[in-house]
Amino acid sequence: MNIIEMHSQGWQQLRERRAELPHALLISGQRGIGKFALAESFAASLLCEALTEAGTACGRCPACGWLAQGNHPDLRLLQPNALAEGEGSDAAAGDKSGKKKASQQITIDQVRALDEFLHVGTHRHGARVILLNPAEAMNRATANAILKALEEPIAGTLFILVSSEPYRLLPTIRSRCQTIPMRPPPAARAVAWLRHAGVRDGEQWLALAGGSPLLALELSAKGERVLLDSLLGQVSRGRGLDAVAAAAVVDKAVKAEKRPAPLKRTLEWSQKWLFDLTLVSQGLPPRYFVAHAPQLLRLAQGIDTRKLLAFNRKAIQYKAQCEQPVNSRLFLEEFFLNYVRLF
C-alpha cells in the first residue's frame, strides 16, 4: 500500500483540482499523516509527461527521472535548512563545536531565489510547482514575500503549502489558497501501510502516534524505543519515583539518542502520558498508551485532578523551555520533582 492508496480521499480532492488548477493549495492536517508525501506525489503528477490511468506519475519519463534525482528544473522545494539537513531544535548544552546551527525557518533569501525561477519560461512547457514545507516555518518577512507572489499569480505556476499548524499562517495567505484538509487515514489502512514498511507492532505505534502513520514509522525506530522505554520506566512508578535517579536514567537515553531533538521528543511523550493520565482519571480510556492502561489506572486512583491539570499546563511551558539551550539533566530533575508531587 502506498501513500496515495492510504489517502485515497485526499488524492481524489487533489485530482479534481487538475481540471481548473488554482494558483495556491494549502494541504493541512495533523503532523505525520503523510501531507508532504501526498503533496510530492501531486507535484510529480503535474510534471509527469506520461500519466497513468490512475492519474499518478509514471516513474519512467524524463520528467520523472529528474524528479527521482531531485533536480527537476520546474520544481522548487522551500523548507528550513535544519529539516533538509536532518537537524532538530534541541540546543545541546555544552556544545563546543562552534558550528552554526541550521535555520529552523524558511528564510527570505530562499524566497528571493525564486525570482528568476518564476519569471522565465518552464523547461518542458508545462506546470511550474513550488512546495513549501512546513509553511508555518515562514517568518514574517518570508510570509510577506510569498503573499506578494500569491497576489500576483503567474499562469501555470502552483504554490503548494503544507502545514500542520495552518492557524500560524497569515490570514491573507490562507485566504488566497484552496484548502485541502487531510484527516488521519483509517486505522486498518494505516496498519497495513506500516506492515508493508516493516513495522510489525503497527497498532501499538499507531496509537502512540495519535493515528499518524508516518509519525508511527518514525517513532518505531530503535532509538525512539529506548528513549520511550526509559521514560515509561520512570513515570509509571508514581509516588515511588526517585526524581534525581529518574532524571539520570532518562538523561542518559537523551544524550545517547542520535536522531534530532531528543529532549523535546521526551517532553512530547511526557505530555501524552499526562494527557492519558487525565483521561483515565475521568473514567475514560487512554488515547496513546493503550498498552499501559493498567498502570495508568493504578496511578489515577486518588490523584488530585486540579494538580494534574495544572501540571499539564506546566508541561507546555517545559516544552517551550527545551527549545532553548538547557542543561538536560537539571531540566529533567525539575520535571520529575514536580511530577512525583502529583501522587
Tab-separated table of C-alpha atoms in Angstrom:
chain	number	residue	atom	x	y	z
A	1	MET	CA	0.000	0.000	0.000
A	2	ASN	CA	1.377	3.415	-0.967
A	3	ILE	CA	0.639	6.914	0.323
A	4	ILE	CA	-1.963	7.582	-2.396
A	5	GLU	CA	-3.892	4.394	-1.600
A	6	MET	CA	-3.762	5.225	2.099
A	7	HIS	CA	-5.140	8.731	1.432
A	8	SER	CA	-7.461	7.954	-1.469
A	9	GLN	CA	-9.982	10.627	-0.455
A	10	GLY	CA	-7.359	13.377	-0.218
A	11	TRP	CA	-5.841	12.261	-3.521
A	12	GLN	CA	-9.235	12.427	-5.202
A	13	GLN	CA	-9.671	16.010	-3.975
A	14	LEU	CA	-6.313	16.915	-5.486
A	15	ARG	CA	-7.136	15.213	-8.797
A	16	GLU	CA	-10.347	17.217	-9.018
A	17	ARG	CA	-8.275	20.419	-8.910
A	18	ARG	CA	-6.362	19.460	-12.074
A	19	ALA	CA	-9.192	20.482	-14.410
A	20	GLU	CA	-9.026	24.072	-13.148
A	21	LEU	CA	-5.768	24.383	-11.262
A	22	PRO	CA	-5.667	27.186	-8.653
A	23	HIS	CA	-2.515	29.210	-8.105
A	24	ALA	CA	-2.149	28.013	-4.492
A	25	LEU	CA	-3.151	24.968	-2.453
A	26	LEU	CA	-2.921	24.555	1.309
A	27	ILE	CA	-2.728	20.928	2.434
A	28	SER	CA	-3.385	20.872	6.177
A	29	GLY	CA	-3.724	18.236	8.869
A	30	GLN	CA	-2.032	16.810	11.926
A	31	ARG	CA	1.652	16.011	11.896
A	32	GLY	CA	2.820	12.704	10.474
A	33	ILE	CA	-0.211	11.661	8.432
A	34	GLY	CA	1.537	11.992	5.053
A	35	LYS	CA	0.641	15.508	3.873
A	36	PHE	CA	4.040	16.262	2.363
A	37	ALA	CA	4.303	12.850	0.706
A	38	LEU	CA	0.894	13.400	-0.897
A	39	ALA	CA	1.911	16.914	-1.979
A	40	GLU	CA	5.063	15.494	-3.583
A	41	SER	CA	3.005	12.862	-5.389
A	42	PHE	CA	0.634	15.510	-6.711
A	43	ALA	CA	3.526	17.719	-7.836
A	44	ALA	CA	5.031	14.708	-9.609
A	45	SER	CA	1.739	14.047	-11.385
A	46	LEU	CA	1.631	17.652	-12.618
A	47	LEU	CA	5.150	17.435	-14.018
A	48	CYS	CA	4.968	13.882	-15.395
A	49	GLU	CA	4.786	13.586	-19.198
A	50	ALA	CA	3.034	10.191	-19.321
A	51	LEU	CA	0.431	9.967	-16.554
A	52	THR	CA	-1.016	6.601	-15.595
A	53	GLU	CA	-4.756	5.936	-15.854
A	54	ALA	CA	-4.962	6.488	-12.091
A	55	GLY	CA	-3.559	9.993	-12.547
A	56	THR	CA	-0.226	9.228	-10.895
A	57	ALA	CA	3.270	9.913	-12.207
A	58	CYS	CA	4.545	7.159	-14.497
A	59	GLY	CA	8.032	6.957	-12.983
A	60	ARG	CA	9.622	6.369	-16.404
A	61	CYS	CA	9.517	9.576	-18.448
A	62	PRO	CA	12.378	12.149	-18.437
A	63	ALA	CA	10.455	14.388	-16.019
A	64	CYS	CA	10.029	11.530	-13.532
A	65	GLY	CA	13.736	10.757	-13.891
A	66	TRP	CA	14.629	14.315	-12.921
A	67	LEU	CA	12.202	14.167	-10.005
A	68	ALA	CA	13.808	10.949	-8.769
A	69	GLN	CA	17.208	12.650	-8.869
A	70	GLY	CA	15.846	15.741	-7.107
A	71	ASN	CA	16.695	18.179	-9.893
A	72	HIS	CA	13.566	18.803	-11.969
A	73	PRO	CA	14.002	22.325	-13.419
A	74	ASP	CA	10.326	23.238	-12.924
A	75	LEU	CA	10.075	22.274	-9.246
A	76	ARG	CA	11.341	24.118	-6.183
A	77	LEU	CA	11.159	22.985	-2.550
A	78	LEU	CA	11.337	25.592	0.190
A	79	GLN	CA	11.976	24.123	3.628
A	80	PRO	CA	14.110	25.036	6.658
A	81	ASN	CA	17.774	24.139	6.247
A	82	ALA	CA	17.550	22.255	9.556
A	83	LEU	CA	14.889	19.988	8.074
A	84	ALA	CA	16.884	19.462	4.891
A	85	GLU	CA	19.978	18.569	6.925
A	86	GLY	CA	18.101	16.387	9.431
A	87	GLU	CA	18.785	18.602	12.446
A	88	GLY	CA	16.391	19.122	15.320
A	89	SER	CA	15.558	22.061	17.520
A	90	ASP	CA	17.255	20.942	20.719
A	91	ALA	CA	20.218	23.130	21.553
A	92	ALA	CA	22.801	20.817	23.042
A	93	ALA	CA	24.153	22.178	26.292
A	94	GLY	CA	27.882	22.443	26.387
A	95	ASP	CA	28.368	22.059	22.599
A	96	LYS	CA	31.804	23.431	21.932
A	97	SER	CA	31.996	22.708	18.225
A	98	GLY	CA	31.139	26.293	17.356
A	99	LYS	CA	29.207	25.080	14.318
A	100	LYS	CA	26.386	27.429	13.394
A	101	LYS	CA	23.015	25.727	13.739
A	102	ALA	CA	20.986	25.406	10.567
A	103	SER	CA	17.938	27.652	10.358
A	104	GLN	CA	14.608	26.379	11.650
A	105	GLN	CA	12.795	28.808	9.339
A	106	ILE	CA	12.113	29.228	5.647
A	107	THR	CA	14.204	32.333	5.032
A	108	ILE	CA	13.663	35.416	2.903
A	109	ASP	CA	16.772	34.510	0.884
A	110	GLN	CA	15.118	31.243	-0.165
A	111	VAL	CA	12.107	33.175	-1.443
A	112	ARG	CA	14.260	35.747	-3.245
A	113	ALA	CA	15.999	32.884	-5.021
A	114	LEU	CA	12.625	32.098	-6.644
A	115	ASP	CA	12.634	35.382	-8.545
A	116	GLU	CA	14.343	34.140	-11.688
A	117	PHE	CA	12.572	30.767	-11.479
A	118	LEU	CA	9.171	32.469	-11.539
A	119	HIS	CA	9.910	34.841	-14.386
A	120	VAL	CA	11.455	32.584	-17.025
A	121	GLY	CA	9.630	30.060	-19.172
A	122	THR	CA	9.235	26.491	-17.979
A	123	HIS	CA	11.731	23.989	-19.339
A	124	ARG	CA	9.139	21.446	-20.505
A	125	HIS	CA	6.343	23.916	-21.371
A	126	GLY	CA	4.186	22.507	-18.579
A	127	ALA	CA	3.455	23.331	-14.963
A	128	ARG	CA	5.780	25.055	-12.530
A	129	VAL	CA	5.463	23.979	-8.865
A	130	ILE	CA	6.749	25.451	-5.591
A	131	LEU	CA	6.410	23.315	-2.444
A	132	LEU	CA	6.611	24.976	0.983
A	133	ASN	CA	7.036	22.558	3.890
A	134	PRO	CA	6.153	23.254	6.613
A	135	ALA	CA	4.516	26.519	5.623
A	136	GLU	CA	4.327	27.655	9.253
A	137	ALA	CA	8.141	27.812	9.269
A	138	MET	CA	7.953	31.089	7.317
A	139	ASN	CA	8.953	34.146	9.324
A	140	ARG	CA	7.169	37.473	8.834
A	141	ALA	CA	9.431	38.710	6.029
A	142	THR	CA	9.207	35.401	4.186
A	143	ALA	CA	5.433	35.256	4.571
A	144	ASN	CA	5.044	38.776	3.174
A	145	ALA	CA	7.209	37.888	0.169
A	146	ILE	CA	5.152	34.750	-0.506
A	147	LEU	CA	1.960	36.771	-0.087
A	148	LYS	CA	3.137	39.162	-2.797
A	149	ALA	CA	3.731	36.216	-5.138
A	150	LEU	CA	0.247	34.873	-4.379
A	151	GLU	CA	-1.303	38.291	-5.019
A	152	GLU	CA	0.351	38.435	-8.450
A	153	PRO	CA	-0.169	34.869	-9.719
A	154	ILE	CA	1.702	33.666	-12.785
A	155	ALA	CA	-0.114	31.411	-15.233
A	156	GLY	CA	0.839	27.757	-14.942
A	157	THR	CA	2.503	28.235	-11.546
A	158	LEU	CA	1.229	26.411	-8.472
A	159	PHE	CA	2.259	27.009	-4.870
A	160	ILE	CA	1.583	24.032	-2.590
A	161	LEU	CA	1.758	24.918	1.098
A	162	VAL	CA	1.905	22.013	3.555
A	163	SER	CA	1.064	22.783	7.169
A	164	SER	CA	0.371	21.020	10.450
A	165	GLU	CA	-0.419	24.396	12.062
A	166	PRO	CA	-2.312	26.461	9.470
A	167	TYR	CA	-3.539	28.859	12.164
A	168	ARG	CA	0.027	30.212	12.307
A	169	LEU	CA	-0.135	31.371	8.686
A	170	LEU	CA	-1.137	34.914	7.792
A	171	PRO	CA	-4.910	35.073	7.249
A	172	THR	CA	-4.225	36.811	3.929
A	173	ILE	CA	-2.136	33.825	2.796
A	174	ARG	CA	-4.797	31.328	3.845
A	175	SER	CA	-7.470	33.303	2.009
A	176	ARG	CA	-5.524	33.026	-1.248
A	177	CYS	CA	-5.209	29.243	-1.056
A	178	GLN	CA	-7.672	26.478	-1.778
A	179	THR	CA	-7.504	24.320	1.336
A	180	ILE	CA	-7.328	20.527	1.233
A	181	PRO	CA	-7.918	19.329	4.821
A	182	MET	CA	-6.454	15.897	5.473
A	183	ARG	CA	-7.522	13.531	8.215
A	184	PRO	CA	-5.606	10.560	9.598
A	185	PRO	CA	-6.257	7.523	7.389
A	186	PRO	CA	-8.473	4.684	8.640
A	187	ALA	CA	-6.570	2.612	11.196
A	188	ALA	CA	-6.740	-0.564	9.094
A	189	ARG	CA	-5.132	1.178	6.113
A	190	ALA	CA	-2.500	2.795	8.302
A	191	VAL	CA	-1.586	-0.508	9.964
A	192	ALA	CA	-1.386	-2.201	6.557
A	193	TRP	CA	0.912	0.567	5.339
A	194	LEU	CA	3.095	0.203	8.446
A	195	ARG	CA	3.246	-3.558	7.969
A	196	HIS	CA	4.358	-3.022	4.372
A	197	ALA	CA	7.039	-0.654	5.727
A	198	GLY	CA	8.320	-3.388	8.053
A	199	VAL	CA	6.679	-2.358	11.357
A	200	ARG	CA	5.285	-5.495	12.990
A	201	ASP	CA	3.581	-3.947	16.031
A	202	GLY	CA	1.899	-1.253	13.943
A	203	GLU	CA	-1.239	-0.983	16.103
A	204	GLN	CA	0.798	-0.019	19.171
A	205	TRP	CA	2.925	2.578	17.379
A	206	LEU	CA	-0.074	3.996	15.537
A	207	ALA	CA	-1.808	4.568	18.878
A	208	LEU	CA	1.322	6.192	20.307
A	209	ALA	CA	1.466	8.449	17.242
A	210	GLY	CA	-2.146	9.549	17.647
A	211	GLY	CA	-3.206	7.879	14.399
A	212	SER	CA	-0.410	9.375	12.263
A	213	PRO	CA	1.204	6.535	10.258
A	214	LEU	CA	4.355	8.341	9.080
A	215	LEU	CA	4.977	9.528	12.621
A	216	ALA	CA	4.401	5.960	13.837
A	217	LEU	CA	7.022	4.722	11.368
A	218	GLU	CA	9.469	7.348	12.599
A	219	LEU	CA	8.778	6.549	16.244
A	220	SER	CA	9.186	2.803	15.786
A	221	ALA	CA	12.904	3.262	15.152
A	222	LYS	CA	15.148	1.540	17.704
A	223	GLY	CA	16.402	4.786	19.239
A	224	GLU	CA	12.887	6.021	19.947
A	225	ARG	CA	12.034	2.742	21.666
A	226	VAL	CA	14.988	3.186	24.018
A	227	LEU	CA	14.023	6.792	24.734
A	228	LEU	CA	10.378	5.942	25.341
A	229	ASP	CA	11.114	2.871	27.467
A	230	SER	CA	13.443	4.903	29.689
A	231	LEU	CA	10.705	7.488	30.273
A	232	LEU	CA	7.882	4.987	30.838
A	233	GLY	CA	10.028	3.036	33.270
A	234	GLN	CA	10.123	6.136	35.459
A	235	VAL	CA	6.726	7.850	35.122
A	236	SER	CA	4.901	4.561	35.753
A	237	ARG	CA	6.415	4.460	39.282
A	238	GLY	CA	4.172	7.247	40.537
A	239	ARG	CA	4.858	8.146	44.167
A	240	GLY	CA	7.699	5.619	44.265
A	241	LEU	CA	9.673	7.684	41.769
A	242	ASP	CA	13.131	8.968	42.747
A	243	ALA	CA	13.304	12.210	40.775
A	244	VAL	CA	17.099	12.512	40.760
A	245	ALA	CA	17.638	8.879	39.760
A	246	ALA	CA	14.888	9.109	37.135
A	247	ALA	CA	16.500	12.187	35.620
A	248	ALA	CA	19.833	10.360	35.397
A	249	VAL	CA	18.264	7.390	33.584
A	250	VAL	CA	16.305	9.459	31.073
A	251	ASP	CA	19.137	11.937	30.541
A	252	LYS	CA	21.430	9.057	29.607
A	253	ALA	CA	18.944	7.958	26.937
A	254	VAL	CA	18.554	11.548	25.704
A	255	LYS	CA	22.304	12.024	25.332
A	256	ALA	CA	22.710	8.669	23.572
A	257	GLU	CA	19.983	9.402	21.022
A	258	LYS	CA	21.325	10.370	17.588
A	259	ARG	CA	18.066	11.483	15.998
A	260	PRO	CA	17.038	15.155	16.176
A	261	ALA	CA	15.575	16.880	19.235
A	262	PRO	CA	15.629	14.041	21.817
A	263	LEU	CA	14.807	16.275	24.795
A	264	LYS	CA	11.882	17.880	23.016
A	265	ARG	CA	10.608	14.457	21.979
A	266	THR	CA	10.881	13.256	25.584
A	267	LEU	CA	8.709	16.185	26.674
A	268	GLU	CA	6.193	15.389	23.937
A	269	TRP	CA	5.952	11.795	25.208
A	270	SER	CA	5.540	13.150	28.743
A	271	GLN	CA	2.675	15.374	27.612
A	272	LYS	CA	0.939	12.402	26.008
A	273	TRP	CA	1.397	10.384	29.202
A	274	LEU	CA	-0.128	13.214	31.242
A	275	PHE	CA	-2.977	13.519	28.734
A	276	ASP	CA	-3.769	9.811	29.085
A	277	LEU	CA	-3.462	10.022	32.862
A	278	THR	CA	-6.017	12.839	32.796
A	279	LEU	CA	-8.387	10.802	30.619
A	280	VAL	CA	-8.135	7.728	32.833
A	281	SER	CA	-8.652	9.819	35.985
A	282	GLN	CA	-12.011	10.835	34.480
A	283	GLY	CA	-13.019	7.256	33.698
A	284	LEU	CA	-12.098	7.420	30.003
A	285	PRO	CA	-9.795	5.077	28.049
A	286	PRO	CA	-6.260	6.252	27.187
A	287	ARG	CA	-5.642	7.567	23.691
A	288	TYR	CA	-1.909	6.981	23.259
A	289	PHE	CA	-0.604	4.484	25.826
A	290	VAL	CA	-3.317	1.891	25.312
A	291	ALA	CA	-0.978	-0.955	26.260
A	292	HIS	CA	-0.252	0.788	29.587
A	293	ALA	CA	-3.888	1.190	30.651
A	294	PRO	CA	-3.432	-0.872	33.881
A	295	GLN	CA	-0.509	1.300	35.053
A	296	LEU	CA	-2.406	4.479	34.210
A	297	LEU	CA	-5.471	3.246	36.100
A	298	ARG	CA	-3.353	2.473	39.166
A	299	LEU	CA	-1.728	5.924	39.098
A	300	ALA	CA	-5.029	7.733	38.508
A	301	GLN	CA	-6.656	6.361	41.659
A	302	GLY	CA	-6.885	9.128	44.206
A	303	ILE	CA	-4.985	11.668	42.103
A	304	ASP	CA	-5.877	15.345	42.588
A	305	THR	CA	-7.419	16.401	39.266
A	306	ARG	CA	-6.655	20.087	39.825
A	307	LYS	CA	-2.971	19.351	40.380
A	308	LEU	CA	-2.934	17.130	37.308
A	309	LEU	CA	-4.493	19.797	35.085
A	310	ALA	CA	-2.078	22.395	36.451
A	311	PHE	CA	0.866	20.116	35.674
A	312	ASN	CA	-0.463	19.576	32.152
A	313	ARG	CA	-0.244	23.341	31.695
A	314	LYS	CA	3.223	23.377	33.243
A	315	ALA	CA	4.340	20.700	30.775
A	316	ILE	CA	3.506	23.078	27.916
A	317	GLN	CA	5.935	25.577	29.449
A	318	TYR	CA	8.562	22.850	29.837
A	319	LYS	CA	8.272	22.005	26.159
A	320	ALA	CA	8.812	25.653	25.225
A	321	GLN	CA	11.840	25.852	27.549
A	322	CYS	CA	13.551	22.881	25.935
A	323	GLU	CA	13.592	24.773	22.627
A	324	GLN	CA	16.310	26.900	24.258
A	325	PRO	CA	19.799	25.845	25.413
A	326	VAL	CA	19.279	23.959	28.683
A	327	ASN	CA	21.142	21.550	30.939
A	328	SER	CA	19.079	18.440	30.179
A	329	ARG	CA	19.933	16.688	33.465
A	330	LEU	CA	18.795	19.596	35.650
A	331	PHE	CA	15.813	20.188	33.394
A	332	LEU	CA	14.642	16.585	33.817
A	333	GLU	CA	15.228	16.673	37.574
A	334	GLU	CA	12.860	19.628	37.878
A	335	PHE	CA	10.282	17.891	35.697
A	336	PHE	CA	10.333	14.677	37.753
A	337	LEU	CA	10.324	16.538	41.083
A	338	ASN	CA	7.092	18.254	40.056
A	339	TYR	CA	5.650	15.067	38.556
A	340	VAL	CA	6.075	12.994	41.733
A	341	ARG	CA	4.192	15.658	43.719
A	342	LEU	CA	1.027	14.636	41.873
A	343	PHE	CA	0.790	11.418	43.913
